[in-house]
Amino acid sequence: MSPSSPTTPSPERISDIDVATEMQDSFLEYAYSVIYSRALPDARDGLKPVQRRILFQMAEMGLRPDRGHVKSARVVGEVMGKLHPHGDASIYDALVRLAQDFSLRVPLIDGHGNFGSLDDGPAAARYTEARLAPSALALTENLDEDVVDFEPNYDNQLTQPQVLSAAFPNLLVNGASGIAVGMATNMAPHNLVEVVAAAKVLLNNPEATLDELMAYVPGPDLPGGGTIMGLDGIREAYETGKGAFRVRAKSTVENVSPRKTGIVVTELPYLVGPEKVIDKIKEGVNSKKITGVSNVVDLTDRHHGLKLVIEIKTGFNPEAVLEQLYRFTPLEDAFNINNVALVDGSPQTLGLRQMLEVYVNHRLDVVARRSSFRLAKRRDRLHLVDGLLIAITDIDEVIQVIRASDDSDQARTRLIEVYELTVPQADYILELRLRRLTKFSRIELESEADSLRAEIAELEAILADERKLRAVVGSELDAVSKALGTPRRTVLSTSTVETVSAKRAANAGPMQVEDTACHVVLSSDGVLARIDPASDSDSLSMSQHRSLHDGVRTVVPSSRRGLVGAVTSLGRLVHFSPVNLPGVPASAVALSAGVPARDYIELEAGETVVGIVSLNAATPLALGTKQGVVKRIDVTSLSPKSGISIIGLKEDDLIVGATLAGDDSELVFITSDTQLLRFGADQVRPQGASASGMAGIRVNESASVIYFGAIASGAEATVTTVSTSFATLIGTDAGRAKISPWSEFPAKGRGTGGVRSHALLKGEDALLVALVSTSTPRANGLDGSPRDLPSAWGKRDGSGEKLAADVSFLGTDALT
């Protein structure tokens, strides 16, 4: 063809289509892709496809917790090239979220480098490094044992799991969020230990009710802590899959300088950063919505965590300012629950029971498939071992048969004929190395065969009995809970946030927070609550209001905006305000509505609250230690700074009791070896904060003080003691308890050994708990449930009566 010759036009094919039909089909295809392949998690492992592919590929790359970190860009490239044909930005964003401890309750990736914060994004993938966290191993374990179905990747070159094996309920533990087409999901994180406990309840009782499950999962446990106000919305979400709750920051009022008070915020609502809070505070101050704030300082750092100090102007009420901040800033935030996840490939709205049910069924299927896989492997191995044992028994003849054969096929055939072997057994013998022909190898093979038969029997039993299968799943859940579980971070409060209209707020004025009288109560098992009398005629007696936490240790009169001092086991006096404690009317006392003291007061590791005291008390505060030291101190003379040391403790010594004690009262020690010593408080002169105290009771080397308190002189009191045996398993022997009249115990001089308060029987080691009180004693178990004490009085040196259940705490029944 010459250059000037015209080219022949290619034939065109034009099809007429209906635009509406094409738009509908294309949109449905897009919607399907977003719903099933991008935005919604699978209810079984709680992961979206991109998250699942990241964890699986990292496991394939061998990025275990005991290996070194690799560049995040390498992980992104591997995932994008092999499993996820989308942009690297979306993959890296998903990887970053899996590593953020403020986004996930149990992070799945161990990140090294800048993975962002609540206010700032992460560094680029080329700067950060990653590897799997131990929790991710629990999600990806046993994938090579046919526990889940695999599917081809996008180009049919590789395979990927449709779902992970998921050794813990990741959907509930870490929650999820995503926006699909026409639907969205927003799930709150929960505590792993609580969720596993609820899963075990459903595992053992498939007909368990929502109330039975909520006994173990009372509410979400957010990564950043905070306080959830009101539980009605949570129950609604657990029942229907949709609900809402409000979260408040954890804050305390402290003296930030000798003349300035501040609000110190140490926990914020979920996914709220300090910079956002600061911006909203500045905005509220400029618009006159917030008054009384002089400055905001962000002292957050990597080592000490979140610390936001809001300085209060002189003359303003910090608690009233805090109420304003809750109202106008993200210090109080809402979380809307919408539990939408994929179940059998279909998006469904799930309640708590449904989510646990899907997970439990998935885990039962995983363990059953794993057991079948292992059973087949062990049967195959036993088959080969049995053949090898036959060969070793007559090895000389076997060698002769092989040497006399022309080739391997003939040798295989002759071995099968002579020794009645199978083809796999014969092939295995032909591949046998000479070093396996020793006597020791035969012993090893016989031992291996016995072990294989035992394992086969066990696996067959698991597959034949559903109860054993469920027991295996339960034991594995226990192991994961023990290995990965952490204490609850978020406090759950039954108190609700009052919705105040703008008109009411303007008329009331920003500083009007009523400072009403109240009582602060510390229960015997460390729960704090605020009792708000509805009227002056309200009784504060608990005799008709039994609850889970009905043993009272200390009661302090105060006001909502006042300050109360908490005496800790390390000898510190920590200030706190009752304003944020759950308020309970005196007409419906229920200390179970309170919060654990460790969740409300900032304590050091291993530190506990042993008593609370009014900071304006005119009566000296008496302290007793584990090693028998006693000290009295004037509370009003102490520094106003919170957290100061009020006693110089010796090494390994701890405070066991703190109570107000005037000169007209008596102090009492009780030791683990049953010795009781009472002496006049006037024998202990008040000392300064740095003093180490003086000898209270002489304690034997193998014993320690288990109780210290004070009783008014001439008062009618009782002594309650509970003995135990540390040689038996916990819960198998409840011990013995005895209640004796106080008058039977003679007073002795300070620094002596006291008198015996309880006779230990054979097999008993020591006293576990003890109490001296002027009101009716109450006993509680470790879970807070009430325990019955003897009704009749026992002799001073008697052995008491056998208890029906173990006792862990002793308290009284009165709030006055």
Coordinates of N, CA, C and O in Angstrom, one line a residue, residues 143-279:
L143 N -4.1 -20.8 60.8 CA -4.6 -20.7 59.5 C -4.1 -21.8 58.5 O -4.7 -22.0 57.5
D144 N -3.0 -22.4 58.9 CA -2.5 -23.4 58.0 C -3.0 -24.8 58.4 O -2.5 -25.8 57.9
E145 N -4.1 -24.8 59.2 CA -4.7 -26.1 59.6 C -6.1 -26.2 59.2 O -6.9 -26.9 59.8
D146 N -6.4 -25.6 58.0 CA -7.7 -25.7 57.4 C -8.9 -25.3 58.3 O -9.9 -25.9 58.4
V147 N -8.7 -24.2 59.1 CA -9.7 -23.8 60.1 C -10.7 -22.9 59.4 O -11.8 -22.7 59.9
V148 N -10.3 -22.2 58.3 CA -11.3 -21.3 57.6 C -11.1 -21.6 56.1 O -10.2 -22.2 55.6
D149 N -12.1 -21.1 55.3 CA -12.1 -21.2 53.9 C -11.2 -20.1 53.3 O -11.2 -19.0 53.7
F150 N -10.5 -20.5 52.2 CA -9.6 -19.5 51.5 C -10.3 -19.3 50.1 O -11.1 -20.1 49.6
E151 N -10.0 -18.1 49.6 CA -10.5 -17.7 48.3 C -9.4 -17.1 47.5 O -8.4 -16.7 48.0
P152 N -9.5 -17.1 46.1 CA -8.5 -16.5 45.3 C -8.4 -15.0 45.5 O -9.3 -14.3 45.9
N153 N -7.1 -14.5 45.3 CA -7.0 -13.1 45.4 C -7.5 -12.4 44.1 O -8.1 -13.1 43.2
Y154 N -7.2 -11.2 43.9 CA -7.8 -10.4 42.7 C -7.3 -10.9 41.4 O -8.1 -10.8 40.4
D155 N -6.1 -11.6 41.3 CA -5.7 -12.0 40.0 C -5.6 -13.6 39.9 O -4.9 -14.1 39.0
N156 N -6.2 -14.2 40.9 CA -6.2 -15.7 40.9 C -4.8 -16.3 41.0 O -4.7 -17.5 40.6
Q157 N -3.8 -15.6 41.5 CA -2.5 -16.2 41.6 C -2.2 -16.7 43.0 O -1.4 -17.6 43.2
L158 N -2.9 -16.1 44.0 CA -2.7 -16.5 45.4 C -4.1 -16.7 46.0 O -5.1 -16.5 45.4
T159 N -4.0 -17.2 47.3 CA -5.3 -17.4 48.0 C -5.2 -16.5 49.3 O -4.1 -16.3 49.8
Q160 N -6.3 -16.2 49.8 CA -6.4 -15.4 51.0 C -7.6 -15.9 51.9 O -8.6 -16.4 51.3
P161 N -7.6 -15.8 53.2 CA -8.7 -16.3 54.0 C -9.9 -15.4 53.9 O -9.8 -14.2 53.8
Q162 N -11.1 -16.1 53.9 CA -12.3 -15.3 53.9 C -12.6 -14.7 55.2 O -13.3 -13.7 55.3
V163 N -12.1 -15.3 56.3 CA -12.2 -14.8 57.6 C -11.0 -15.4 58.4 O -10.5 -16.4 58.1
L164 N -10.6 -14.7 59.5 CA -9.5 -15.2 60.3 C -10.1 -16.1 61.4 O -11.3 -16.0 61.8
S165 N -9.2 -16.8 62.0 CA -9.6 -17.8 63.1 C -10.1 -17.1 64.3 O -11.0 -17.6 65.0
A166 N -9.6 -15.9 64.7 CA -10.1 -15.1 65.7 C -10.2 -15.8 67.1 O -11.3 -16.2 67.4
A167 N -9.2 -15.8 67.8 CA -9.2 -16.5 69.1 C -9.9 -15.6 70.2 O -10.0 -16.1 71.3
F168 N -10.2 -14.4 69.9 CA -11.0 -13.6 70.9 C -12.0 -12.8 70.1 O -11.8 -12.5 68.9
P169 N -13.1 -12.3 70.7 CA -14.2 -11.6 69.9 C -13.8 -10.2 69.6 O -14.1 -9.2 70.2
N170 N -13.0 -10.1 68.5 CA -12.4 -8.8 68.1 C -13.5 -7.7 67.8 O -13.2 -6.5 68.0
L171 N -14.6 -8.1 67.2 CA -15.7 -7.2 66.9 C -16.1 -6.3 68.1 O -16.2 -5.1 68.0
L172 N -16.3 -7.0 69.2 CA -16.7 -6.3 70.4 C -15.5 -5.6 71.1 O -15.7 -4.5 71.6
V173 N -14.4 -6.3 71.1 CA -13.2 -5.8 71.9 C -12.7 -4.5 71.2 O -12.5 -3.5 72.0
N174 N -12.6 -4.4 69.9 CA -12.0 -3.2 69.3 C -13.1 -2.4 68.6 O -12.7 -1.3 68.1
G175 N -14.3 -2.8 68.4 CA -15.3 -2.0 67.8 C -15.0 -1.8 66.3 O -14.1 -2.4 65.7
A176 N -15.7 -1.0 65.7 CA -15.6 -0.7 64.2 C -16.3 0.5 63.9 O -17.3 0.9 64.5
S177 N -15.9 1.1 62.8 CA -16.6 2.3 62.2 C -16.5 2.3 60.7 O -15.4 1.9 60.2
G178 N -17.5 2.7 60.0 CA -17.4 2.7 58.5 C -18.7 3.2 57.9 O -19.8 3.1 58.5
I179 N -18.6 3.8 56.8 CA -19.7 4.3 56.1 C -19.8 3.6 54.7 O -18.9 3.7 53.9
A180 N -20.9 2.9 54.5 CA -21.2 2.2 53.3 C -22.2 3.0 52.4 O -22.4 4.2 52.7
V181 N -22.8 2.4 51.5 CA -23.9 3.0 50.7 C -25.2 2.7 51.3 O -25.7 1.5 51.3
G182 N -25.9 3.7 51.9 CA -27.2 3.5 52.5 C -27.1 2.9 53.9 O -28.2 2.6 54.5
M183 N -26.0 2.7 54.4 CA -25.8 2.2 55.8 C -24.5 2.5 56.3 O -23.6 2.9 55.6
A184 N -24.4 2.5 57.7 CA -23.1 2.8 58.3 C -23.0 1.9 59.6 O -24.0 1.3 60.0
T185 N -21.8 1.8 60.1 CA -21.6 1.1 61.3 C -20.7 1.9 62.3 O -19.9 2.7 61.9
N186 N -21.0 1.8 63.6 CA -20.3 2.5 64.6 C -20.4 1.7 65.9 O -21.4 1.8 66.6
M187 N -19.3 0.9 66.2 CA -19.4 0.0 67.3 C -18.3 0.5 68.4 O -17.2 0.9 68.0
A188 N -18.7 0.4 69.6 CA -17.8 0.9 70.7 C -16.9 -0.3 71.1 O -17.3 -1.4 71.1
P189 N -15.7 0.1 71.5 CA -14.8 -1.0 72.1 C -15.2 -1.4 73.4 O -15.9 -0.7 74.2
H190 N -14.8 -2.7 73.8 CA -15.1 -3.2 75.1 C -13.9 -3.9 75.7 O -12.9 -4.0 75.1
N191 N -14.0 -4.2 77.0 CA -13.0 -4.9 77.7 C -12.9 -6.4 77.3 O -13.9 -7.1 77.4
L192 N -11.7 -6.8 77.0 CA -11.5 -8.2 76.5 C -11.9 -9.2 77.5 O -12.5 -10.2 77.2
V193 N -11.5 -9.0 78.8 CA -11.8 -9.9 79.9 C -13.3 -10.1 80.0 O -13.8 -11.2 80.2
E194 N -14.0 -8.9 80.0 CA -15.4 -9.0 80.2 C -16.1 -9.7 79.0 O -17.1 -10.5 79.2
V195 N -15.7 -9.4 77.8 CA -16.3 -10.0 76.6 C -16.1 -11.5 76.6 O -17.0 -12.2 76.2
V196 N -14.9 -11.9 76.9 CA -14.6 -13.3 76.9 C -15.4 -14.0 78.0 O -15.9 -15.1 77.7
A197 N -15.6 -13.4 79.1 CA -16.4 -14.0 80.2 C -17.9 -14.2 79.7 O -18.5 -15.2 79.9
A198 N -18.4 -13.2 79.0 CA -19.8 -13.3 78.5 C -19.8 -14.3 77.4 O -20.8 -15.1 77.3
A199 N -18.8 -14.4 76.5 CA -18.8 -15.4 75.5 C -18.8 -16.8 76.1 O -19.5 -17.7 75.6
K200 N -18.1 -17.0 77.2 CA -18.1 -18.3 77.9 C -19.5 -18.6 78.5 O -19.9 -19.8 78.5
V201 N -20.2 -17.6 79.0 CA -21.5 -17.8 79.5 C -22.4 -18.4 78.3 O -23.2 -19.3 78.5
L202 N -22.4 -17.7 77.2 CA -23.2 -18.2 76.0 C -22.7 -19.5 75.5 O -23.5 -20.3 75.0
L203 N -21.4 -19.8 75.6 CA -20.8 -21.1 75.2 C -21.4 -22.2 76.0 O -21.7 -23.3 75.5
N204 N -21.5 -22.0 77.3 CA -22.0 -23.0 78.3 C -23.5 -23.0 78.3 O -24.0 -24.1 78.7
N205 N -24.1 -21.9 78.0 CA -25.6 -21.9 78.1 C -26.1 -21.1 76.9 O -26.3 -19.9 76.9
P206 N -26.3 -21.8 75.7 CA -26.8 -21.1 74.5 C -28.1 -20.3 74.7 O -28.4 -19.5 73.9
E207 N -28.8 -20.6 75.8 CA -30.1 -19.9 76.0 C -29.9 -18.7 77.0 O -30.9 -18.2 77.5
A208 N -28.7 -18.3 77.2 CA -28.5 -17.2 78.2 C -29.2 -15.9 77.7 O -29.2 -15.6 76.5
T209 N -29.8 -15.2 78.7 CA -30.5 -14.0 78.4 C -29.5 -12.8 78.3 O -28.4 -12.9 78.7
L210 N -30.1 -11.7 77.9 CA -29.3 -10.5 77.8 C -28.8 -10.0 79.2 O -27.7 -9.5 79.3
D211 N -29.7 -10.1 80.1 CA -29.4 -9.7 81.5 C -28.2 -10.5 82.0 O -27.3 -10.0 82.7
E212 N -28.2 -11.8 81.7 CA -27.1 -12.7 82.2 C -25.8 -12.3 81.5 O -24.7 -12.3 82.1
L213 N -25.8 -11.9 80.2 CA -24.6 -11.5 79.5 C -24.2 -10.1 80.0 O -23.0 -9.9 80.2
M214 N -25.1 -9.2 80.3 CA -24.7 -7.9 80.8 C -24.2 -7.9 82.2 O -23.5 -6.9 82.6
A215 N -24.4 -9.0 82.9 CA -23.7 -9.1 84.2 C -22.2 -9.2 84.0 O -21.5 -8.8 85.0
Y216 N -21.7 -9.6 82.9 CA -20.3 -9.6 82.6 C -19.8 -8.5 81.7 O -18.7 -8.1 81.8
V217 N -20.7 -8.0 80.8 CA -20.4 -6.9 79.9 C -21.3 -5.8 80.3 O -22.4 -5.6 79.6
P218 N -21.0 -5.0 81.3 CA -22.0 -3.9 81.7 C -22.0 -2.7 80.8 O -22.9 -1.9 80.8
G219 N -20.9 -2.6 80.0 CA -20.9 -1.4 79.1 C -19.6 -1.4 78.4 O -18.6 -2.2 78.6
P220 N -19.4 -0.4 77.4 CA -18.2 -0.3 76.7 C -17.0 0.1 77.6 O -17.2 0.6 78.7
D221 N -15.8 -0.2 77.1 CA -14.6 0.1 77.8 C -13.7 0.8 76.8 O -13.0 0.2 76.0
L222 N -13.7 2.2 76.8 CA -13.0 2.9 75.8 C -11.5 3.0 76.0 O -11.1 3.0 77.2
P223 N -10.7 3.1 74.9 CA -9.3 3.1 75.1 C -8.8 4.2 75.9 O -7.8 4.1 76.7
G224 N -9.4 5.4 75.8 CA -8.9 6.6 76.6 C -9.5 6.7 78.0 O -9.2 7.7 78.6
G225 N -10.3 5.8 78.4 CA -10.9 5.9 79.7 C -12.2 6.8 79.7 O -13.0 6.7 78.9
G226 N -12.2 7.7 80.7 CA -13.4 8.5 80.8 C -14.5 7.9 81.7 O -14.3 6.8 82.2
T227 N -15.6 8.6 81.8 CA -16.8 8.1 82.6 C -18.0 8.1 81.7 O -18.4 9.1 81.2
I228 N -18.6 7.0 81.5 CA -19.9 6.9 80.8 C -21.0 7.2 81.7 O -21.2 6.6 82.8
M229 N -21.8 8.2 81.4 CA -22.9 8.7 82.2 C -24.2 8.1 81.7 O -24.7 8.4 80.6
G230 N -24.8 7.3 82.5 CA -26.1 6.7 82.2 C -26.0 5.5 81.4 O -25.2 5.4 80.4
L231 N -26.7 4.4 81.7 CA -26.5 3.1 81.1 C -27.8 2.7 80.3 O -27.8 1.6 79.7
D232 N -28.8 3.5 80.3 CA -30.0 3.2 79.5 C -29.8 3.0 78.1 O -30.3 2.1 77.4
G233 N -29.0 3.9 77.5 CA -28.7 3.8 76.1 C -27.9 2.6 75.7 O -28.0 2.1 74.6
I234 N -27.0 2.2 76.6 CA -26.2 1.1 76.4 C -27.0 -0.2 76.4 O -26.9 -1.1 75.5
R235 N -27.9 -0.3 77.3 CA -28.8 -1.5 77.3 C -29.7 -1.5 76.0 O -29.9 -2.6 75.5
E236 N -30.1 -0.4 75.6 CA -30.9 -0.3 74.4 C -30.1 -0.8 73.2 O -30.6 -1.6 72.3
A237 N -28.8 -0.4 73.1 CA -27.9 -0.8 72.1 C -27.7 -2.3 72.1 O -27.6 -3.0 71.1
Y238 N -27.5 -2.8 73.3 CA -27.3 -4.3 73.5 C -28.5 -5.1 73.1 O -28.4 -6.3 72.7
E239 N -29.7 -4.5 73.2 CA -30.9 -5.2 72.9 C -31.3 -5.1 71.5 O -31.7 -6.1 70.8
T240 N -31.1 -3.9 70.9 CA -31.6 -3.7 69.5 C -30.5 -3.4 68.5 O -30.7 -3.5 67.3
G241 N -29.3 -3.2 69.0 CA -28.2 -2.9 68.1 C -28.0 -1.4 67.8 O -27.0 -1.0 67.2
K242 N -28.9 -0.6 68.3 CA -28.8 0.9 68.2 C -29.0 1.6 69.5 O -29.9 1.2 70.3
G243 N -28.2 2.6 69.9 CA -28.4 3.3 71.1 C -27.3 4.4 71.2 O -26.6 4.6 70.2
A244 N -27.3 5.1 72.3 CA -26.3 6.2 72.5 C -26.0 6.3 74.0 O -26.8 6.0 74.8
F245 N -24.8 6.9 74.2 CA -24.4 7.2 75.6 C -23.5 8.4 75.5 O -23.0 8.8 74.5
R246 N -23.3 9.0 76.7 CA -22.5 10.2 76.8 C -21.2 9.8 77.7 O -21.3 9.1 78.7
V247 N -20.1 10.4 77.3 CA -18.8 10.1 78.0 C -18.3 11.4 78.5 O -18.3 12.4 77.8
R248 N -17.9 11.4 79.8 CA -17.2 12.6 80.4 C -15.8 12.3 80.6 O -15.4 11.2 80.9
A249 N -15.0 13.4 80.5 CA -13.6 13.3 80.8 C -13.4 13.0 82.3 O -14.2 13.4 83.2
K250 N -12.2 12.4 82.6 CA -11.9 12.2 84.0 C -11.1 13.5 84.5 O -10.0 13.8 83.9
S251 N -11.6 14.1 85.5 CA -10.9 15.4 85.9 C -10.9 15.4 87.4 O -11.8 14.9 88.1
T252 N -9.9 16.2 88.0 CA -9.8 16.4 89.4 C -9.5 17.9 89.6 O -8.9 18.5 88.8
V253 N -9.9 18.4 90.8 CA -9.6 19.8 91.1 C -8.4 19.7 92.0 O -8.4 19.1 93.1
E254 N -7.3 20.4 91.6 CA -6.1 20.4 92.4 C -5.5 21.8 92.5 O -5.9 22.7 91.8
N255 N -4.6 21.9 93.5 CA -3.9 23.2 93.6 C -2.7 23.1 92.7 O -1.7 22.4 93.0
V256 N -2.7 23.9 91.6 CA -1.6 23.9 90.6 C -0.5 24.8 91.1 O 0.6 24.7 90.5
S257 N -0.8 25.7 92.0 CA 0.2 26.5 92.6 C -0.3 26.9 94.0 O -1.5 26.7 94.3
P258 N 0.5 27.5 94.9 CA 0.1 27.8 96.2 C -1.2 28.6 96.3 O -2.0 28.5 97.2
R259 N -1.5 29.5 95.3 CA -2.6 30.4 95.3 C -3.6 30.1 94.1 O -4.4 31.0 93.9
K260 N -3.4 29.1 93.4 CA -4.2 28.9 92.2 C -4.7 27.5 92.1 O -4.0 26.5 92.4
T261 N -6.0 27.4 91.8 CA -6.6 26.1 91.7 C -6.9 25.8 90.2 O -7.1 26.7 89.4
G262 N -6.8 24.5 89.9 CA -7.0 24.1 88.5 C -7.7 22.8 88.4 O -7.8 22.1 89.3
I263 N -8.2 22.6 87.2 CA -8.9 21.4 86.8 C -7.9 20.6 86.0 O -7.5 21.0 84.9
V264 N -7.5 19.4 86.5 CA -6.6 18.6 85.8 C -7.3 17.4 85.2 O -8.0 16.6 85.8
V265 N -7.2 17.4 83.8 CA -7.9 16.4 83.0 C -6.9 15.3 82.6 O -5.9 15.6 82.0
T266 N -7.1 14.1 83.0 CA -6.2 13.0 82.7 C -6.8 11.9 81.7 O -6.1 11.1 81.2
E267 N -8.1 12.0 81.4 CA -8.7 11.1 80.5 C -9.8 11.9 79.7 O -10.5 12.7 80.3
L268 N -9.9 11.7 78.4 CA -10.8 12.4 77.5 C -11.8 11.4 76.9 O -11.5 10.2 76.8
P269 N -12.9 11.9 76.4 CA -13.8 10.9 75.7 C -13.2 10.3 74.5 O -12.1 10.8 74.0
Y270 N -13.8 9.3 74.0 CA -13.2 8.5 72.9 C -12.9 9.4 71.6 O -13.8 10.1 71.1
L271 N -11.7 9.3 71.2 CA -11.2 10.0 70.0 C -11.3 11.5 70.0 O -11.3 12.2 69.0
V272 N -11.3 12.1 71.2 CA -11.2 13.5 71.4 C -9.8 13.8 71.9 O -9.3 13.3 72.9
G273 N -9.2 14.8 71.1 CA -7.8 15.1 71.4 C -7.7 16.4 72.3 O -8.6 17.2 72.3
P274 N -6.6 16.6 73.0 CA -6.5 17.8 73.8 C -6.5 19.1 73.1 O -7.0 20.1 73.5
E275 N -6.0 19.1 71.8 CA -6.0 20.4 71.1 C -7.4 20.8 70.7 O -7.8 22.0 70.7
K276 N -8.3 19.8 70.4 CA -9.7 20.1 70.1 C -10.3 20.7 71.4 O -11.1 21.7 71.3
V277 N -10.0 20.2 72.5 CA -10.6 20.7 73.8 C -10.1 22.1 74.0 O -10.9 23.0 74.4
I278 N -8.8 22.4 73.8 CA -8.3 23.7 74.1 C -8.9 24.7 73.1 O -9.3 25.8 73.5
D279 N -9.1 24.3 71.9 CA -9.7 25.3 70.9 C -11.1 25.6 71.3 O -11.6 26.7 71.2

